[in-house]
Amino acid sequence: MASQVLVAANRGPLSYALDAEGTLSARRGGGGLVSGLSAALARQPEALWICAALSDADREAVRRGVAEPGVRMLDIDPAVYDGAYNGIANSVLWFTHHHLYDVPREPVFDAAFRRHWEAYVSYNRAFAEALAEEAGPGAAVLVQDYHLALVPGQLRELRPDLRIAHFTHTPWASPEFLGMLPDDIRGQLVWGMLGADRLGFHTRAWAHDFVRGAGRDDATGTAEPSWPTGTDGHGVAHRRTRPDGGGPGERRFTHVTPYPLGVDADDLRALAHRPEVDDKLAGLRAEVAGRRTIVRVDRTELSKNILRGLLAYRELLTAHPQWRERVVHLASAYPSRQDLAVYRAYTDSVRELAAEINAEFATPDWQPVLVSVEDDFARSLAAYRMADVALVNPVRDGMNLVAKEIPVVSEEGCALVLSTGAGAYEELKGDAITVNPYDVTATAEALHEALSMPREERAERTKRLAAAATALPPAAWFEAQLAALAGA
Ligand code: G6P
């Protein structure tokens, strides 16, 4: 049956694992996209979520037909998937949007890059074709993230009747960084995005970066910038070339709007008070033994700046020795994207630096850093509940939902040390202690200030942080985009 509301995202709500006996088990994926979309779609029972099979176990699940209702998993050729996901999405687009390149060595746009790009084009086309097949007349299609940047353009050619939105969960590269991409590739990327009626970003800053980049003369050869100072009509006017190459193309306007995803307070508090979390909390309390806690929870992700966070903690213990034996840093850094060598090396560096800090400062009954590399959501929630200080210091981050989740579930109020590079900075800066993510000394001082904050001030600030964090919970975030699309 044709659907009227469709979402497309690389990751689905669940991914599968296959054990030695051939039994499939399902688990929830990590990252902000899955948590936001799953919560939003829980209230959209008719919607169809199209995603990719990410592993052999997922492909096996497709073959056995075990997919859950409301989800269609695409079994894309593994080599094509690898080129698109590892080769382009996570090695090129992620690095470009997060400004992560080590420029004396990278990027290198060579023949191998071109092969990966071809894979990215066909992987996007597989999604566009599946959407074209599943969508009812005039349906609303909400495409997610940098993995699927070409889908809006491809889908518009297949199904001009559809209303198409795209939401980016990462930052968008500044025009200077976008300009590192080969001209033709940048043109395809912007053309793909501008196939949408509406583009969404987490913050005004990322939306603005998109419009500035798309408006460059050489971005597509066709886009003209449009960024009036009022609150209406933000976007890009452009002329789309006709697929047959003949005559002037259709003039279109793509709206570009910030929708800052927040968290659902009731859902999150209910999750954080399950018996399973209470058990983890009891365990953590025993380990911490009444000391203060600095909590961080991330995928082991280059942009999360975990190493400088640990360096800042070390500097705290050196510059303010009164905190020795009185604080524990609970760092949960669960593995991510381990197919990429640079992520494996980063994960090793995190473990090594934590071990160095422990070797330098530990005493017989105090371990300064407790690193957990398990993807254990219950343990993370337990850590949230007991956080005195939350450390969120990414170099650049689309939103960072952890910065929003911790104030909502923290029991006694927590002081939030927040990077200016996090999308959440736009909404939370008033009540956070904000830091330049590269400035280790300033981060150490911010941790000291956070640990020293009087209890009442901490509680007051946490209340305001929680209010800002829950301003646009996932269901409202999704419905706002759907409503805007209906008016498109
Ligand atoms: C970020 C991206 C998501 C992605 C998530 C986890 O939040 O914006 O699209 O799903 O990271 O990364 P992964 O590569 O494991 O899907």
XYZ file of C-alpha atoms and ligand atoms in Angstrom:
504
model
C 0.000 0.000 0.000
C 1.346 3.441 -0.938
C 2.461 5.656 1.957
C 1.645 9.307 2.526
C 4.537 10.007 4.930
C 7.953 8.534 4.261
C 11.343 9.030 5.848
C 14.645 7.877 4.439
C 17.788 7.493 6.527
C 20.903 5.378 6.227
C 20.318 3.897 9.666
C 17.054 2.238 10.602
C 15.530 2.121 14.076
C 17.105 -1.295 14.725
C 20.054 -3.231 13.448
C 20.573 -6.960 13.687
C 23.264 -9.292 14.965
C 23.670 -12.928 13.969
C 25.013 -15.456 16.479
C 26.858 -18.710 15.803
C 23.554 -20.681 15.724
C 22.202 -18.322 13.060
C 19.762 -16.591 15.416
C 19.044 -12.924 14.693
C 18.750 -10.420 17.524
C 17.854 -6.742 17.137
C 19.247 -3.687 18.893
C 18.721 0.053 18.745
C 21.325 2.038 16.830
C 23.449 4.801 18.376
C 23.546 8.502 17.545
C 21.168 11.433 17.613
C 19.373 10.659 14.362
C 17.966 7.316 15.483
C 16.880 8.542 18.914
C 15.153 11.657 17.502
C 13.464 9.926 14.570
C 12.374 6.882 16.576
C 10.688 9.099 19.135
C 9.029 11.186 16.420
C 7.802 8.203 14.425
C 6.355 6.480 17.484
C 3.525 8.992 16.990
C 3.259 8.486 13.188
C 2.049 4.871 12.930
C 1.338 5.161 9.199
C 4.786 6.391 8.244
C 7.279 4.241 6.336
C 10.996 4.405 7.280
C 13.321 3.376 4.456
C 16.858 2.508 5.572
C 19.869 0.527 4.408
C 20.939 -2.923 5.537
C 24.156 -2.005 7.353
C 25.706 -5.430 7.864
C 25.510 -9.055 6.791
C 23.132 -9.672 9.696
C 20.821 -6.908 8.420
C 20.981 -8.406 4.918
C 20.082 -11.779 6.368
C 17.128 -10.164 8.151
C 15.940 -8.733 4.796
C 16.265 -12.153 3.163
C 14.327 -13.811 5.966
C 11.730 -11.063 5.765
C 11.924 -10.242 9.496
C 11.812 -6.420 9.146
C 9.503 -4.659 11.611
C 6.275 -3.001 10.454
C 6.755 0.483 9.041
C 10.353 -0.205 8.042
C 11.778 -1.170 4.659
C 15.456 -2.133 4.658
C 17.286 -1.893 1.340
C 19.718 -4.689 0.586
C 22.336 -2.673 -1.305
C 25.361 -4.414 -2.825
C 27.998 -4.508 -0.011
C 30.756 -2.991 -2.186
C 28.499 -0.106 -3.245
C 27.413 0.385 0.360
C 31.002 0.428 1.598
C 32.062 3.013 -1.022
C 29.101 5.230 -0.197
C 29.085 4.919 3.613
C 32.774 4.562 4.485
C 34.334 6.061 1.354
C 32.178 9.181 0.906
C 29.672 9.775 3.713
C 31.993 9.155 6.660
C 35.392 9.910 5.118
C 34.579 12.915 2.931
C 31.239 14.514 3.804
C 31.528 13.992 7.582
C 35.072 15.411 7.553
C 34.045 18.360 5.377
C 30.994 19.313 7.454
C 32.889 18.943 10.756
C 36.095 20.614 9.499
C 38.123 17.554 10.552
C 40.739 17.341 7.809
C 44.393 17.305 8.789
C 45.109 19.532 5.762
C 48.806 18.859 5.167
C 47.746 15.291 4.298
C 44.049 15.354 3.501
C 41.782 15.438 1.577
C 43.099 13.692 -1.546
C 40.575 13.679 -4.376
C 41.970 11.022 -6.694
C 40.738 8.137 -8.850
C 39.751 6.075 -5.783
C 37.655 9.002 -4.579
C 35.882 9.106 -7.961
C 35.028 5.390 -7.662
C 33.598 5.955 -4.206
C 31.598 8.888 -5.511
C 30.029 6.647 -8.178
C 29.020 4.280 -5.361
C 27.534 7.193 -3.410
C 25.477 8.217 -6.465
C 24.071 4.692 -6.924
C 23.417 4.211 -3.214
C 21.440 7.484 -3.224
C 19.636 6.334 -6.372
C 18.582 3.087 -4.658
C 16.851 5.207 -1.988
C 15.288 7.562 -4.552
C 13.885 4.595 -6.488
C 12.512 2.897 -3.368
C 10.854 6.155 -2.290
C 9.409 6.702 -5.780
C 7.956 3.190 -5.628
C 6.464 3.428 -2.111
C 5.120 7.002 -2.098
C 1.453 7.700 -2.759
C 0.458 10.657 -4.989
C 1.587 13.968 -3.464
C 3.118 12.199 -0.435
C 5.496 13.925 1.978
C 9.035 12.562 1.952
C 11.524 13.528 4.674
C 15.070 12.590 3.736
C 17.698 12.515 6.492
C 21.316 13.502 6.645
C 24.525 13.730 4.645
C 24.386 10.112 3.518
C 21.420 10.968 1.310
C 22.235 14.456 0.019
C 21.527 13.556 -3.628
C 18.154 11.909 -2.990
C 16.015 15.087 -3.152
C 17.331 15.933 -6.647
C 17.085 12.363 -7.911
C 13.608 11.859 -6.462
C 12.255 15.124 -7.910
C 13.124 13.860 -11.394
C 11.382 10.539 -10.775
C 8.337 11.934 -8.966
C 7.767 15.695 -9.436
C 4.411 15.365 -7.597
C 6.035 14.624 -4.211
C 6.711 17.149 -1.454
C 10.322 16.672 -0.467
C 12.199 17.789 2.654
C 15.757 17.066 3.719
C 17.104 17.434 7.250
C 20.822 17.562 8.064
C 21.761 16.211 11.511
C 25.370 17.410 11.212
C 26.695 20.928 10.817
C 26.984 22.174 7.244
C 30.502 23.024 6.076
C 31.467 26.672 5.906
C 31.776 27.875 2.272
C 35.583 27.702 2.583
C 35.511 24.025 3.591
C 32.798 23.183 1.060
C 35.074 24.796 -1.497
C 37.675 22.059 -0.903
C 35.449 19.584 -2.774
C 36.074 19.288 -6.525
C 33.839 21.790 -8.344
C 31.707 19.207 -10.144
C 31.176 17.205 -6.948
C 30.196 20.309 -4.983
C 27.784 21.171 -7.791
C 26.156 17.716 -7.621
C 25.864 17.932 -3.848
C 24.192 21.339 -3.870
C 21.990 20.324 -6.820
C 20.898 17.225 -4.897
C 20.012 19.228 -1.788
C 18.169 21.904 -3.785
C 15.886 19.240 -5.211
C 14.042 19.567 -1.881
C 11.201 22.012 -1.267
C 12.479 22.517 2.245
C 15.827 22.023 3.914
C 16.145 21.755 7.687
C 19.168 22.187 9.943
C 19.576 22.130 13.730
C 20.759 25.731 14.021
C 20.668 29.099 12.329
C 24.437 28.896 11.916
C 24.339 25.674 9.859
C 21.367 26.916 7.798
C 23.242 30.108 7.090
C 26.385 28.200 6.076
C 24.335 26.163 3.609
C 22.812 29.245 2.004
C 26.172 31.014 1.789
C 27.793 27.952 0.172
C 24.928 27.259 -2.226
C 24.892 30.891 -3.247
C 28.462 30.891 -4.505
C 28.570 31.529 -8.238
C 30.322 28.267 -8.836
C 28.187 26.106 -6.512
C 25.828 24.832 -9.202
C 26.118 27.453 -11.861
C 22.414 28.078 -11.307
C 21.818 28.996 -7.663
C 21.264 32.526 -6.520
C 21.468 33.240 -2.794
C 18.508 34.553 -0.930
C 18.849 35.249 2.775
C 16.562 38.119 3.733
C 16.959 39.360 7.288
C 13.290 38.714 8.170
C 12.079 35.435 9.581
C 10.173 34.370 6.467
C 11.427 33.300 3.120
C 14.918 32.134 4.057
C 16.261 29.990 1.304
C 17.796 29.701 -2.130
C 16.207 30.690 -5.428
C 17.532 28.601 -8.269
C 16.798 27.416 -11.762
C 16.839 23.675 -12.281
C 18.278 22.436 -15.522
C 15.969 20.153 -17.450
C 17.014 16.497 -17.487
C 16.845 16.491 -21.317
C 19.235 19.450 -21.383
C 16.843 21.544 -23.518
C 15.480 25.036 -22.801
C 15.586 27.005 -19.552
C 14.732 24.940 -16.494
C 12.039 25.555 -13.933
C 12.606 28.337 -11.379
C 12.309 27.092 -7.832
C 12.750 28.360 -4.306
C 14.084 26.018 -1.616
C 13.258 27.111 1.918
C 16.042 26.712 4.470
C 14.909 26.649 8.100
C 16.400 25.794 11.490
C 14.480 23.165 13.508
C 16.524 22.683 16.696
C 15.756 19.131 17.810
C 15.168 18.790 21.545
C 14.330 15.956 23.909
C 11.040 14.684 25.304
C 11.249 15.160 29.072
C 8.584 12.582 30.020
C 9.937 9.867 27.723
C 13.494 10.431 28.864
C 12.675 10.489 32.578
C 10.640 7.307 32.207
C 13.587 5.616 30.471
C 15.988 6.884 33.124
C 13.924 5.412 35.974
C 13.592 1.839 34.793
C 14.778 -0.792 37.317
C 17.661 -1.645 34.975
C 18.966 1.924 35.279
C 18.474 1.921 39.058
C 20.724 -1.153 39.223
C 23.436 0.513 37.145
C 23.165 3.607 39.308
C 23.728 1.584 42.462
C 26.826 0.035 40.865
C 28.230 3.414 39.768
C 27.537 4.964 43.175
C 29.555 2.208 44.810
C 32.466 2.839 42.416
C 32.405 6.609 42.843
C 32.043 6.377 46.648
C 30.566 9.801 47.331
C 32.968 11.778 45.138
C 31.966 14.423 42.604
C 31.424 13.273 39.025
C 32.285 14.749 35.634
C 30.248 12.848 33.053
C 30.615 12.590 29.294
C 28.873 10.199 26.894
C 29.785 10.007 23.202
C 30.387 7.660 20.339
C 34.182 7.429 19.982
C 34.011 10.081 17.355
C 36.760 12.413 16.169
C 34.514 15.482 16.268
C 33.585 14.863 19.930
C 37.040 16.027 21.067
C 37.396 13.330 23.719
C 41.197 13.612 23.803
C 41.211 17.333 24.633
C 38.535 16.629 27.237
C 40.888 14.146 28.936
C 43.806 16.587 28.639
C 41.674 19.230 30.333
C 40.813 16.812 33.148
C 44.526 16.082 33.603
C 45.247 19.815 33.720
C 42.481 20.254 36.293
C 44.117 17.690 38.565
C 47.481 19.417 38.128
C 46.399 23.056 38.413
C 43.791 22.434 41.139
C 45.178 19.529 43.182
C 42.415 19.975 45.767
C 40.210 17.914 43.414
C 42.463 14.862 43.582
C 40.628 11.965 45.207
C 37.484 14.106 45.325
C 36.296 13.716 41.733
C 35.805 10.892 39.219
C 35.555 11.383 35.465
C 32.999 8.938 34.021
C 33.775 8.842 30.312
C 31.607 6.647 28.181
C 33.059 6.431 24.673
C 31.435 3.582 22.855
C 33.001 2.394 19.574
C 31.788 3.854 16.317
C 32.719 3.488 12.611
C 35.444 0.986 13.387
C 35.775 0.095 9.690
C 37.777 3.305 9.340
C 41.420 3.090 10.472
C 41.413 6.664 11.745
C 38.527 5.828 14.123
C 40.286 2.703 15.402
C 43.423 4.724 16.072
C 41.378 7.415 17.832
C 39.684 4.816 20.036
C 43.113 3.458 21.010
C 44.358 6.975 21.811
C 41.371 7.586 24.099
C 42.078 4.368 26.012
C 45.803 5.125 26.228
C 45.371 8.684 27.468
C 42.853 7.596 30.111
C 45.290 4.892 31.256
C 48.108 7.479 31.440
C 46.001 9.759 33.617
C 45.098 6.862 35.886
C 48.755 5.804 36.112
C 49.806 9.346 36.980
C 47.228 10.194 39.648
C 45.560 7.046 40.978
C 45.853 6.209 44.670
C 45.067 2.868 46.318
C 41.390 3.734 46.644
C 40.826 6.264 43.852
C 40.746 5.780 40.089
C 40.508 9.242 38.448
C 38.967 8.171 35.087
C 36.493 5.363 34.508
C 36.265 4.744 30.770
C 33.454 2.595 29.475
C 33.587 1.459 25.861
C 30.284 -0.448 25.987
C 27.275 0.914 24.133
C 25.248 0.653 27.332
C 22.378 3.154 27.286
C 21.173 2.153 30.781
C 24.607 2.875 32.245
C 24.744 6.216 30.411
C 21.372 7.191 31.857
C 22.576 6.207 35.337
C 25.653 8.411 34.824
C 23.359 11.263 33.676
C 21.353 10.963 36.906
C 24.396 11.307 39.132
C 26.292 13.936 37.067
C 27.629 16.938 38.991
C 29.287 18.228 35.839
C 28.491 17.355 32.222
C 31.348 17.783 29.765
C 30.278 18.353 26.143
C 33.221 19.799 24.229
C 32.939 18.798 20.524
C 34.990 20.716 17.974
C 31.882 20.987 15.771
C 28.618 19.110 16.228
C 25.209 19.322 14.535
C 23.277 19.523 17.811
C 24.608 17.173 20.534
C 21.608 15.725 22.318
C 23.684 14.625 25.322
C 23.994 18.314 26.295
C 20.190 18.416 26.344
C 19.566 15.028 27.967
C 21.791 15.398 31.031
C 20.093 18.511 32.504
C 16.701 16.803 32.079
C 17.548 13.692 34.107
C 20.244 14.925 36.477
C 18.977 14.436 40.048
C 20.683 17.238 41.899
C 21.315 19.613 39.015
C 24.491 19.574 36.968
C 26.813 22.256 35.691
C 27.161 22.014 31.908
C 30.546 22.721 30.326
C 29.635 23.288 26.689
C 31.684 23.937 23.569
C 30.918 26.903 21.338
C 31.138 24.375 18.463
C 28.079 22.350 19.524
C 24.776 23.137 17.826
C 23.220 23.094 21.318
C 25.316 26.167 22.134
C 22.759 28.427 20.366
C 20.019 27.485 22.831
C 21.968 26.585 25.973
C 24.773 29.141 26.115
C 23.004 31.353 28.664
C 23.158 28.768 31.453
C 26.179 26.697 30.434
C 29.851 27.394 31.101
C 31.021 27.781 27.531
C 34.465 26.918 26.181
C 36.530 27.171 23.043
C 36.953 23.433 22.287
C 40.633 23.793 21.347
C 41.560 25.630 24.553
C 42.522 22.888 26.995
C 43.491 25.308 29.774
C 40.176 27.164 29.483
C 38.361 23.804 29.564
C 40.268 22.803 32.724
C 39.288 26.117 34.325
C 35.672 25.626 33.228
C 35.676 22.200 34.926
C 37.014 23.816 38.085
C 34.336 26.507 37.940
C 31.673 23.863 37.322
C 32.806 21.719 40.266
C 32.878 24.814 42.479
C 29.419 26.118 41.512
C 27.129 26.569 44.540
C 24.320 23.987 44.701
C 21.434 26.468 44.386
C 22.943 28.142 41.347
C 23.529 24.764 39.767
C 19.914 23.731 40.381
C 18.550 27.013 38.999
C 20.647 26.823 35.869
C 19.730 23.165 35.349
C 16.034 24.039 35.470
C 16.498 26.631 32.729
C 18.740 24.303 30.681
C 16.096 21.564 30.903
C 13.388 23.992 29.770
C 15.453 25.054 26.743
C 16.389 21.426 26.011
C 12.748 20.329 25.828
C 11.418 23.275 23.782
C 11.097 21.227 20.568
C 10.799 17.512 21.419
C 11.102 14.993 18.568
C 7.377 14.664 17.838
C 6.930 18.448 17.575
C 10.171 18.753 15.591
C 8.859 16.234 13.057
C 5.336 17.648 12.918
C 6.654 21.176 12.355
C 8.553 19.962 9.301
C 5.569 17.986 8.052
C 3.282 21.018 8.450
C 5.730 23.271 6.615
C 5.918 20.714 3.823
C 2.132 20.548 3.568
C 2.151 24.280 2.911
C 4.920 23.942 0.295
C 25.376 11.144 13.630
C 24.779 11.202 12.257
C 23.764 10.102 12.081
C 24.387 8.760 12.406
C 24.987 8.795 13.805
C 25.691 7.486 14.178
O 24.427 11.438 14.602
O 24.205 12.466 12.013
O 23.295 10.080 10.753
O 23.435 7.727 12.322
O 25.907 9.849 13.875
O 26.662 7.163 13.237
P 26.601 5.822 12.384
O 27.669 5.988 11.329
O 26.926 4.755 13.372
O 25.229 5.684 11.816
